[in-house]
XYZ file of C-alpha atoms in Angstrom:
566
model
C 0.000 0.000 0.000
C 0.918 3.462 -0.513
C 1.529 3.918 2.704
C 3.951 6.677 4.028
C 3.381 9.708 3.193
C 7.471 10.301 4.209
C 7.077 6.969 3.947
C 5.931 5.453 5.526
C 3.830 3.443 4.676
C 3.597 1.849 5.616
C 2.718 1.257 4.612
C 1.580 0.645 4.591
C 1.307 -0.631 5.503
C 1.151 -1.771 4.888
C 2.222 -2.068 4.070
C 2.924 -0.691 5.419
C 2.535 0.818 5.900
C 2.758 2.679 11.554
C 0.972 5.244 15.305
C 1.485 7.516 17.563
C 2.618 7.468 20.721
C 3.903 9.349 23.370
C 5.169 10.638 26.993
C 4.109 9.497 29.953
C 2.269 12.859 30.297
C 0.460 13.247 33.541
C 2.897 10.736 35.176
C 5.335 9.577 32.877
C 6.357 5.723 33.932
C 5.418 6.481 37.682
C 2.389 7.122 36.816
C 1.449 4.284 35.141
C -0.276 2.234 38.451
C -2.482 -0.030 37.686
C -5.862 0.785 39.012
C -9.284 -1.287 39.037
C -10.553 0.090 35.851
C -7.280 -0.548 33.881
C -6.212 -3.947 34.750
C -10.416 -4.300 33.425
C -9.246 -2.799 29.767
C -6.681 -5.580 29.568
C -9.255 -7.901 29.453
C -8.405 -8.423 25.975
C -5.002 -9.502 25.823
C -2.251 -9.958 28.188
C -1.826 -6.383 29.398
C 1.839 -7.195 31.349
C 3.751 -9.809 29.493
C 6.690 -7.384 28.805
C 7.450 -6.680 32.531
C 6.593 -2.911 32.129
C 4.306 -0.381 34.027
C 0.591 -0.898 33.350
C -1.138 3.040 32.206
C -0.008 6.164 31.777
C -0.129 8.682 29.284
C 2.183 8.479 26.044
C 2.866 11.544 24.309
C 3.834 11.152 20.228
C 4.204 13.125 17.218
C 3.976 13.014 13.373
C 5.654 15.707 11.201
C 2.555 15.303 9.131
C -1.651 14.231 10.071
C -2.436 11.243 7.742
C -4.538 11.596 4.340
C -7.388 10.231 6.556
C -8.173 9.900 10.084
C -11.378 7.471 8.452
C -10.950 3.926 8.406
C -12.424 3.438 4.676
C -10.688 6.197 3.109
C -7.266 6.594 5.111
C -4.457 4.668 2.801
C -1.356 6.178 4.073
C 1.288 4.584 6.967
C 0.108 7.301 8.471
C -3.652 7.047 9.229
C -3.433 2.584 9.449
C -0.757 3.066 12.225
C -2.657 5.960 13.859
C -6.414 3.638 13.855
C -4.937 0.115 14.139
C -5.858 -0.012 17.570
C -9.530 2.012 16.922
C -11.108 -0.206 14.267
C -10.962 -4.340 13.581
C -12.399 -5.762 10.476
C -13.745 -9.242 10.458
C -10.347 -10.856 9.835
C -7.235 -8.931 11.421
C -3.261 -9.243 11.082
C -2.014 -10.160 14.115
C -0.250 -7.918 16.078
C 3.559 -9.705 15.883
C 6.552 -8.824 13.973
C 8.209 -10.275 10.696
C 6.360 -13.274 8.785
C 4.476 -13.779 12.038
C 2.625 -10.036 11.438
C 1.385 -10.591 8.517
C -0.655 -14.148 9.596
C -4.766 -13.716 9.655
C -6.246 -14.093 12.522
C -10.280 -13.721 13.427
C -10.989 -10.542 14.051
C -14.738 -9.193 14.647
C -15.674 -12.836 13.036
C -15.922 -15.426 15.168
C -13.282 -17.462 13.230
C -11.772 -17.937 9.824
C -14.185 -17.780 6.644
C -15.303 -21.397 5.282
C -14.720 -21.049 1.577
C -17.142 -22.839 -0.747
C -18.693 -22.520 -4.335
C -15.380 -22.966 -6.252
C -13.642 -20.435 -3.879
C -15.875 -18.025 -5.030
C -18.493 -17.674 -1.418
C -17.184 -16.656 1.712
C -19.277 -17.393 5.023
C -18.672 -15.830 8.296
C -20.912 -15.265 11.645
C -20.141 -12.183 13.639
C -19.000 -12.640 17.367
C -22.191 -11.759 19.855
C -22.187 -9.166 21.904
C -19.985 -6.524 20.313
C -20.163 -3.041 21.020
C -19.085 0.155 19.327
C -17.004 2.377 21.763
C -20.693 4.396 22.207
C -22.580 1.309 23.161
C -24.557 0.656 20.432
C -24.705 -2.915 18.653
C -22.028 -3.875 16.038
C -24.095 -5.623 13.423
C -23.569 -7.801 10.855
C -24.828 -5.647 8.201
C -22.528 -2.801 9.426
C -19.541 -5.166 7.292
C -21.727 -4.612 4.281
C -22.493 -0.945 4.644
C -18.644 -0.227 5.488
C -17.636 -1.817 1.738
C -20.304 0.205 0.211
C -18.829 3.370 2.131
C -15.602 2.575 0.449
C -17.395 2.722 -3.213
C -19.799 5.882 -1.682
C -16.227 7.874 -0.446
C -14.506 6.923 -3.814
C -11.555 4.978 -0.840
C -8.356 4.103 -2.929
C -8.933 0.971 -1.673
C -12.211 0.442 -3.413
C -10.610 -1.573 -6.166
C -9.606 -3.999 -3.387
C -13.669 -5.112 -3.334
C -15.402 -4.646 -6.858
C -14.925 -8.609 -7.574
C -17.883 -8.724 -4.961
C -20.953 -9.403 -7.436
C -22.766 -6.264 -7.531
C -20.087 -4.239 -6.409
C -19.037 -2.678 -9.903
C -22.155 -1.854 -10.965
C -22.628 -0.347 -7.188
C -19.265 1.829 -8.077
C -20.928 3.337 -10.948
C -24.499 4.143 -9.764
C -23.786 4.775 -5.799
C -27.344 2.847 -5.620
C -29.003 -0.028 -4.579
C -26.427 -1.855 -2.826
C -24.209 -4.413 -3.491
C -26.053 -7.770 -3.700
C -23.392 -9.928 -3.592
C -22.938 -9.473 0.234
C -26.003 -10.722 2.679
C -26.404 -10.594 5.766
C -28.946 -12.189 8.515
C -28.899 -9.579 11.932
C -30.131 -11.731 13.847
C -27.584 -14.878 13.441
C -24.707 -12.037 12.415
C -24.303 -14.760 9.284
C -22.443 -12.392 6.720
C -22.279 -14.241 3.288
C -19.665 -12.598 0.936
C -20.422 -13.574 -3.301
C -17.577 -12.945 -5.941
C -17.326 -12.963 -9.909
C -14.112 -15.106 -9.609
C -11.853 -16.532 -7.468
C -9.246 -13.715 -5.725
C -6.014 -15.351 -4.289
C -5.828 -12.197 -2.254
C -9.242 -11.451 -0.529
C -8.289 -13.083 2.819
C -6.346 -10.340 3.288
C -8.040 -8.126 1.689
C -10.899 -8.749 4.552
C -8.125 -7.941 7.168
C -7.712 -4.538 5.702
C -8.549 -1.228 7.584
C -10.715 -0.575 4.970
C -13.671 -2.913 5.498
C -13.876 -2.179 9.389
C -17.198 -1.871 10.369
C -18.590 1.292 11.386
C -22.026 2.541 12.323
C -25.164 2.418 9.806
C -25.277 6.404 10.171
C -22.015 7.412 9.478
C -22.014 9.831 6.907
C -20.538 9.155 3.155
C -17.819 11.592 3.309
C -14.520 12.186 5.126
C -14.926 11.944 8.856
C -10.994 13.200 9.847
C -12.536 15.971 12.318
C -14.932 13.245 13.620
C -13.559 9.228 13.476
C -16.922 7.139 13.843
C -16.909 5.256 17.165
C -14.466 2.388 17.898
C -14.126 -1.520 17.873
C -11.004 -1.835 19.229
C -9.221 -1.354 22.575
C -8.732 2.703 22.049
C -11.294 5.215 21.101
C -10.053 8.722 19.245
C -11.762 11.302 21.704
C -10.201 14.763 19.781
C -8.976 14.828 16.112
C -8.081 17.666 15.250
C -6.522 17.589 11.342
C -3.164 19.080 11.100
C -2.837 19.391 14.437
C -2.975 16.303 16.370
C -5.473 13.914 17.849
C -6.082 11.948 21.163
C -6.894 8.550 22.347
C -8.411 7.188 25.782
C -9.379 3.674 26.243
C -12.317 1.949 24.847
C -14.842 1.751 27.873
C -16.984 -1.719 26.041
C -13.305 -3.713 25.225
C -13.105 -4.822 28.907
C -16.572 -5.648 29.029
C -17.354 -6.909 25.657
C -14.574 -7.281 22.962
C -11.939 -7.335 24.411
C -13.027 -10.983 26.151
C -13.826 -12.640 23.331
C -11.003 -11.211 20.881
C -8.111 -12.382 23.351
C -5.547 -12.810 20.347
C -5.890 -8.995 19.717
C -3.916 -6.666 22.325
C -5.386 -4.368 24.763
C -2.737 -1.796 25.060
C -0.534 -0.753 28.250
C -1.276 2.692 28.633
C -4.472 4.794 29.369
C -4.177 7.599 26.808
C -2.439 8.248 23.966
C -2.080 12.091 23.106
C -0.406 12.934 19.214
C 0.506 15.800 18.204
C 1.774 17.277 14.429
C 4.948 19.249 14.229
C 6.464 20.209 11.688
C 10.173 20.127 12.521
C 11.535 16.351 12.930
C 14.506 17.603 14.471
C 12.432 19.382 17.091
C 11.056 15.663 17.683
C 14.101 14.210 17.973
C 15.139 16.782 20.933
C 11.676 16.426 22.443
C 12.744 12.402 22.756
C 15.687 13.127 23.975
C 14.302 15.446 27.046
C 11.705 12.623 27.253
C 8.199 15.527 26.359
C 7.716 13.224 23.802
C 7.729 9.440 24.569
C 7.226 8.245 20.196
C 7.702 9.381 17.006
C 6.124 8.170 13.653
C 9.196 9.198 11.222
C 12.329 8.375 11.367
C 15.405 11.514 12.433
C 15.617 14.201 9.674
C 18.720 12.932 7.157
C 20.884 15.154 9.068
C 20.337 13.809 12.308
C 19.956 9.983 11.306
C 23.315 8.996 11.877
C 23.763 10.794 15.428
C 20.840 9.107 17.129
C 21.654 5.900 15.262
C 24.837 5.975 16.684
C 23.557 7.217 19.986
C 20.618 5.951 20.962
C 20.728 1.926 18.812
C 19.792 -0.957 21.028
C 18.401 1.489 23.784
C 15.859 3.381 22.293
C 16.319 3.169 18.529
C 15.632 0.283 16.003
C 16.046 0.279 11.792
C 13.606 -1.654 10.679
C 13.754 -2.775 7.481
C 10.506 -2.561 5.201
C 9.132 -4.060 1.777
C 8.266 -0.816 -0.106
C 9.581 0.570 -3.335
C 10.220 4.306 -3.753
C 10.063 5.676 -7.294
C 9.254 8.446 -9.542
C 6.017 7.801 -11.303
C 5.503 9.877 -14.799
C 2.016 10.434 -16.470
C 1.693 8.401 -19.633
C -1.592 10.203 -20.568
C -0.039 13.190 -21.673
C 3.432 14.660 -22.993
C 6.045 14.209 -22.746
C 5.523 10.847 -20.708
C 3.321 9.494 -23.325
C 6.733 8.971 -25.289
C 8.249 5.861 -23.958
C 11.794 6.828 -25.012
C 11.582 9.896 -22.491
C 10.400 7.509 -19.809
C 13.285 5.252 -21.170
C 15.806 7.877 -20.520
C 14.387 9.157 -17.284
C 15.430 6.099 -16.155
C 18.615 6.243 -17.174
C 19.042 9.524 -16.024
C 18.000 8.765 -12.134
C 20.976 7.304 -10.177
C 19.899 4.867 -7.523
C 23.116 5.882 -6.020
C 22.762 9.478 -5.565
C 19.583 8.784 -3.881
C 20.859 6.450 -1.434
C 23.167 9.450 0.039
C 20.113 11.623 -0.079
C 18.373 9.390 2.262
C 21.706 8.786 4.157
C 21.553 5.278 3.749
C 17.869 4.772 4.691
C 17.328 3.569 1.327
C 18.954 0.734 -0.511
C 18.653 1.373 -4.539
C 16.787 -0.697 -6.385
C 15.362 -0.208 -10.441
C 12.502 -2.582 -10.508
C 8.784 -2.604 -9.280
C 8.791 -5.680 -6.884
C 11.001 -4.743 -3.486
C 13.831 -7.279 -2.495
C 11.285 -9.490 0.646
C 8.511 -9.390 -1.908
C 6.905 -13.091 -3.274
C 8.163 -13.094 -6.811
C 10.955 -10.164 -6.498
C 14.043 -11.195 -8.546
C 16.500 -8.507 -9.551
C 16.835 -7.277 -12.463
C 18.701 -3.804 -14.027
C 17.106 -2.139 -16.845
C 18.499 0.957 -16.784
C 22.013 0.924 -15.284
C 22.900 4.633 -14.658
C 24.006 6.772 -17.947
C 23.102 9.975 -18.235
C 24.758 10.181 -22.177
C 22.380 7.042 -23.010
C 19.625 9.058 -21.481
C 19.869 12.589 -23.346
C 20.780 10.226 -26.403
C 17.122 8.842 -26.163
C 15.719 12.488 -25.730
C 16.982 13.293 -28.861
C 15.568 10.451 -30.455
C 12.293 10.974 -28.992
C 12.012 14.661 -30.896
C 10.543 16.299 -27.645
C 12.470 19.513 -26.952
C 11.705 22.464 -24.034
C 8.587 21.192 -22.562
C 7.309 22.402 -19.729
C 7.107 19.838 -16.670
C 5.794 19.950 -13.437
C 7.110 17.798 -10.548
C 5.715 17.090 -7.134
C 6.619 16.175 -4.240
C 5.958 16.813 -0.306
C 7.756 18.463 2.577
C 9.220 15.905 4.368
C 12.614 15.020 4.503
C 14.218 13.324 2.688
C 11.348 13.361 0.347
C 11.750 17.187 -0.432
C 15.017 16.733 -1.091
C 14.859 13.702 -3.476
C 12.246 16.210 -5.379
C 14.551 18.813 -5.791
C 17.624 16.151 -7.250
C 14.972 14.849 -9.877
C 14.052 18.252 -10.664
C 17.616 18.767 -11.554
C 18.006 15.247 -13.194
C 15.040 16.547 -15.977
C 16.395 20.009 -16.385
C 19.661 18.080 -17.902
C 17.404 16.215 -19.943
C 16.522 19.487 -21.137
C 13.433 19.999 -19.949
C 11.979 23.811 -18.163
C 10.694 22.017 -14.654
C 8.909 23.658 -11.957
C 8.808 21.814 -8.647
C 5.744 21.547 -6.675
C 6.562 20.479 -3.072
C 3.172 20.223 -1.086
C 2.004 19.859 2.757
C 2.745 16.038 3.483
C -1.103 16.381 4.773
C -2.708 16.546 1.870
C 0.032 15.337 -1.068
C -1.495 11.850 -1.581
C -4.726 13.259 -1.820
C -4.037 15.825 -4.356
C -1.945 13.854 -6.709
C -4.625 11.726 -6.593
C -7.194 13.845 -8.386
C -7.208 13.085 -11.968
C -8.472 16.588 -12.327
C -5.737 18.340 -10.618
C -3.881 20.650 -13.370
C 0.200 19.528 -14.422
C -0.239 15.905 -13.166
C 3.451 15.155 -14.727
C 5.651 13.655 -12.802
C 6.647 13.299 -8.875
C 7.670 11.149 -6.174
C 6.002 8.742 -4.485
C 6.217 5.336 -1.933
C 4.583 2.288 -1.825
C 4.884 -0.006 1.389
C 2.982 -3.433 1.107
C -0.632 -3.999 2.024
C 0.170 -7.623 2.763
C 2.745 -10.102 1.567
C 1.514 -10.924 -1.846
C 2.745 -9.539 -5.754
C -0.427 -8.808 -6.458
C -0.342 -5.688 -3.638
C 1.950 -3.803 -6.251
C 0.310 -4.323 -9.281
C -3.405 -4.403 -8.854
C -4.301 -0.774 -7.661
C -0.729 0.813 -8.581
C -0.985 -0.500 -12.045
C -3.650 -1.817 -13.194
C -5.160 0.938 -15.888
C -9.173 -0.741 -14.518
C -8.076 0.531 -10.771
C -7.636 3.999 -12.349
C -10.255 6.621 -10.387
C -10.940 10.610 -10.674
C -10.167 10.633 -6.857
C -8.150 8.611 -4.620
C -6.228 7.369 -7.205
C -3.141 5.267 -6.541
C -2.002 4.368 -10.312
C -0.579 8.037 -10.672
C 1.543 7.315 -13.773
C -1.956 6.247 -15.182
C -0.605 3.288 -16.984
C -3.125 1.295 -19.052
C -2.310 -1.611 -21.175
C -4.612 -3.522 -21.863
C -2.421 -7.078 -22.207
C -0.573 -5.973 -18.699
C -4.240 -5.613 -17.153
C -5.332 -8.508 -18.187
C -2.356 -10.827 -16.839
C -2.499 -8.555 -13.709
C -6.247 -9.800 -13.519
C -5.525 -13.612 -13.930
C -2.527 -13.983 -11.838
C -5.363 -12.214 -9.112
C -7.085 -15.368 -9.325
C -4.727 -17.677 -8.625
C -3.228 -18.857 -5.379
C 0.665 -17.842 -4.614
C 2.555 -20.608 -5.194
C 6.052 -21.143 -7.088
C 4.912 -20.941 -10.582
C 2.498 -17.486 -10.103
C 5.853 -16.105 -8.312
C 7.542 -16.874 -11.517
C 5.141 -15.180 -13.126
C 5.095 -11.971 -11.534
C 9.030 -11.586 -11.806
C 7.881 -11.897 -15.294
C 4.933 -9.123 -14.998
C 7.661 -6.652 -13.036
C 9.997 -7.222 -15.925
C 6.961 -6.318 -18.472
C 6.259 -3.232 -16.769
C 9.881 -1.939 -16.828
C 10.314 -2.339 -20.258
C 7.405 0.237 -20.577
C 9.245 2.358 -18.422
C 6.183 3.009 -16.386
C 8.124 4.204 -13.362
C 11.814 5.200 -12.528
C 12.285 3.565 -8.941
C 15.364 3.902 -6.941
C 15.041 2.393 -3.944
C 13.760 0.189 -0.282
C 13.474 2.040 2.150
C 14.393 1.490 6.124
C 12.453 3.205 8.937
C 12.715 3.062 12.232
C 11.635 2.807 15.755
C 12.532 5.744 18.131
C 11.195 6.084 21.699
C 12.302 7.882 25.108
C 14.791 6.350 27.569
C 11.432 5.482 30.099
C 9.559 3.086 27.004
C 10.241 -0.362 26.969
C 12.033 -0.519 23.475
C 12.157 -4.426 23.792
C 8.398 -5.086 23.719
C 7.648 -2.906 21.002
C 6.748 -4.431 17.748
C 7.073 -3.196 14.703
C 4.376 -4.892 12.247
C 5.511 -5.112 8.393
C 1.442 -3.714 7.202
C 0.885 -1.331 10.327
C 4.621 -0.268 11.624
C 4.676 0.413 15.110
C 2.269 -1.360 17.384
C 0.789 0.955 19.755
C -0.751 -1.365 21.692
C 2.968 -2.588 22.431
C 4.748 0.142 24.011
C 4.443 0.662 27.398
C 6.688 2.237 30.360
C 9.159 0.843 31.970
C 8.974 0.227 35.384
């Protein structure tokens, strides 16, 4: 998934695919006592297992509020980290690090789907008793109304869910429903209907999503507003650009949280995040201990001090599966002309990019990242800027005017700035865009937005399958006027079609095979120019047990995992 809007990602993911956290404010580690009420809201999960202090108040930041702070719509690092503990879906990830984060486990349903009708029908019963974080019911046909929601907010992860029969006609006419999910209220059966087999939709169920949410939450972006929560925390203030706050769930002790015991309760009490702008502000606010987290990593100029510093203590790398890359808009010129994609291509040096991100990024030409089912490495376009301005000759286009876009976080601001320079030696007059990190995603996006040319972007995986970088990134049928994800705009019609067949399938050797084949394909078109993997990390004060957090490879950091020391 697209997933960091630094990264992220993490990004998801999911990716990442990453939330907040923060000081012990109020208390810091002494404060975190464990009262009546709190060692109640572990019901869920074992609340102690790290040896740490039960409660509290953890204080985080962001240098940037995610795309979304709505579970259908968000698709950044950003907003999954920030609700992963607010909203479960049916089927969850489980909260664990590595290969072990990215297993299924039941979430809302009472176990694992049975899969019938030629792997086509998927049958689940909802657990009893579940309660929304303002009391009221969690139904059955809340699932249903939460996938229409993602159709009804045009959610870039709407092409995720239009196998479901119904659900592309549904996307066109916003009426009617989607008839290929039913559900019985009173049993909480939910019966889920697709054209075709998807190898994928397991996980697709676990994403953020298909969360359920009230009946009556409205069809439109509810950042200033979340709807009410599933999980073990509740988001009491959000507040977008600013910050947001968290308090515990008051029905996961006495209702969820006792039947969904393989899903964490969380350590502390509240959770208080706040944006700021400066990352090396963040980094000093660590350090003094007023801030407890942080969601992005130290500014480039700061990375190797606090790696050196504060590694093993209170700092972790941790590696991702994500691709960075510079996508280029093949519906209009110049990028329509495959020999100037060819030559942007050459012209980007993996290289120079690596000491732009100070090492956080290991270079890479190809779509699938190194971790990836099906990655195999391949080169392309081995650095040469002569080759490259040899193919813009060729191509005939001469002082065009190009736009390129990028957002204010470092190193992402930076990277914008060296492939503005890379295209001016092409030859080309470029003006560089560099946006609010809050709202980049969402603007590039729009189809309709004017000088849609070229720009940065990330993509951190969903979940651990191909498919997650082809399907919506790719895939010219996943193209939308909002919420888009495929922002070169790619569409050929051979590539969608293997794209769609491979989706069928389940992952095994030979469909591995074949999408080392499909990233090859897509390179040869010249569809993006990527340059690298990127590595994040995990930063937290000197009173946060660093040893219990978990990072997840779809979500990044748990927050349901740190808690204070003793």
């Amino acid at each position: 998934m697209r997933k960091l809007a630094i990264f992220l990602s993490i990004a998801v993911l999911a990716a990442i695919s990453a939330v907040a956290l923060a000081a012990c404010g109020g208390g810091g580690s002494g404060s975190g006592t464990t009262s009546e009420s709190t060692s109640e809201s572990n019901a869920g999960g074992s609340a102690g297992e790290g040896g740490g202090s039960e409660g509290g108040t953890l204080k985080g930041a962001y240098t940037s509020f995610p795309d979304y702070m709505d579970p259908q719509i968000s698709y950044t690092a950003e907003g999954w980290t920030a609700m992963r503990p607010v909203y479960i879906p049916l089927l969850a990830y489980k909260a664990a690090p590595g290969e072990e984060g990215a297993e299924i486990i039941p979430g809302l349903a009472k176990e694992m789907p049975k899969i019938t009708n030629g792997d086509k029908t998927y049958t689940m019963f909802l657990r009893e008793g579940l309660k929304y974080s303002n009391g009221e019911p969690i139904k059955a046909g809340d699932f249903k109304y939460a996938v229409e929601r993602c159709f009804l907010t045009n959610s870039g992860g709407s092409p995720f869910y239009t196998d479901i029969v119904g659900a592309e006609q549904f996307a066109k006419t916003k009426k009617g429903g989607i008839s290929g999910i039913k559900v019985n209220e009173k049993t909480g059966e939910i019966v889920i209907n697709l054209e075709k087999p998807q190898g994928t939709f397991l996980n697709e169920l676990a994403l953020m999503f298909v969360a359920p949410v009230p009946q009556n939450t409205p069809n439109e972006d509810q950042s200033a507003s979340p709807p009410p929560a599933s999980g073990p925390y509740m988001i009491t203030k959000s507040q977008p650009g600013r910050g947001w706050d968290y308090e515990r769930n008051p029905y996961w002790a006495k209702d969820n949280g006792k039947q969904m015991t393989e899903i964490p309760s969380g350590h502390v009490d509240k959770i208080e995040i706040e944006v700021n702008r400066n990352q090396s502000t963040q980094v000093n606010d660590i350090e003094s201990g007023k801030l407890n987290w942080i969601f992005d990593p130290p500014p480039t100029d700061r990375y190797q001090e606090v790696k050196e510093k504060f590694e093993g203590t209170q700092f972790k790398p941790e590696p991702t599966i994500s691709t960075y890359y510079f996508w280029m808009n093949q519906t209009t010129e110049p990028f329509s002309n495959k020999k100037v994609r060819e030559a942007v291509n050459y012209a980007v040096d993996p290289a120079a990019l690596e000491r732009i991100y100070t090492g956080q990024v290991v270079g890479t030409q190809q779509i699938l990242p190194p971790g990836m089912p099906g990655y195999k490495k391949f080169e392309l376009f081995p650095h040469n800027m002569k080759k490259a301005k040899e193919l813009i000759a060729e191509s005939g286009v001469k002082d065009k005017e190009i736009t390129v876009w990028t957002d204010t976080e470092s190193p992402n601001n930076d990277a914008g700035t060296y492939y503005q320079g890379v295209l001016k030696e092409l030859g080309f007059n470029v003006e560089l865009k560099i946006l609010n990190a809050d709202n980049y995603f969402t603007v590039i996006g729009n189809t309709s937005t004017p000088n849609l040319d070229t720009g940065w972007a990330d993509w951190f995986e969903d979940f651990p399958h191909p498919n997650d970088f082809f399907d919506i990134l790719l895939n010219g049928e996943s193209i939308q006027p909002t919420n888009n994800q495929n922002f070169s705009q790619i569409n050929v019609k051979p590539l969608n079609e293997k794209i769609n067949k491979l989706a069928e399938e389940q992952l095994g050797p030979q469909q591995e095979s074949k999408y080392a084949e499909l990233d090859e394909e897509f390179m040869k078109e010249a569809t993006w120019a990527p340059y690298g993997t990127r590595t994040l990390s995990l930063f937290v004060s000197e009173d946060i047990n660093l040893e219990t957090a978990i990072w997840n490879p779809t979500f990044e950091t748990e927050l349901t995992s740190l808690e204070f020391k003793k």
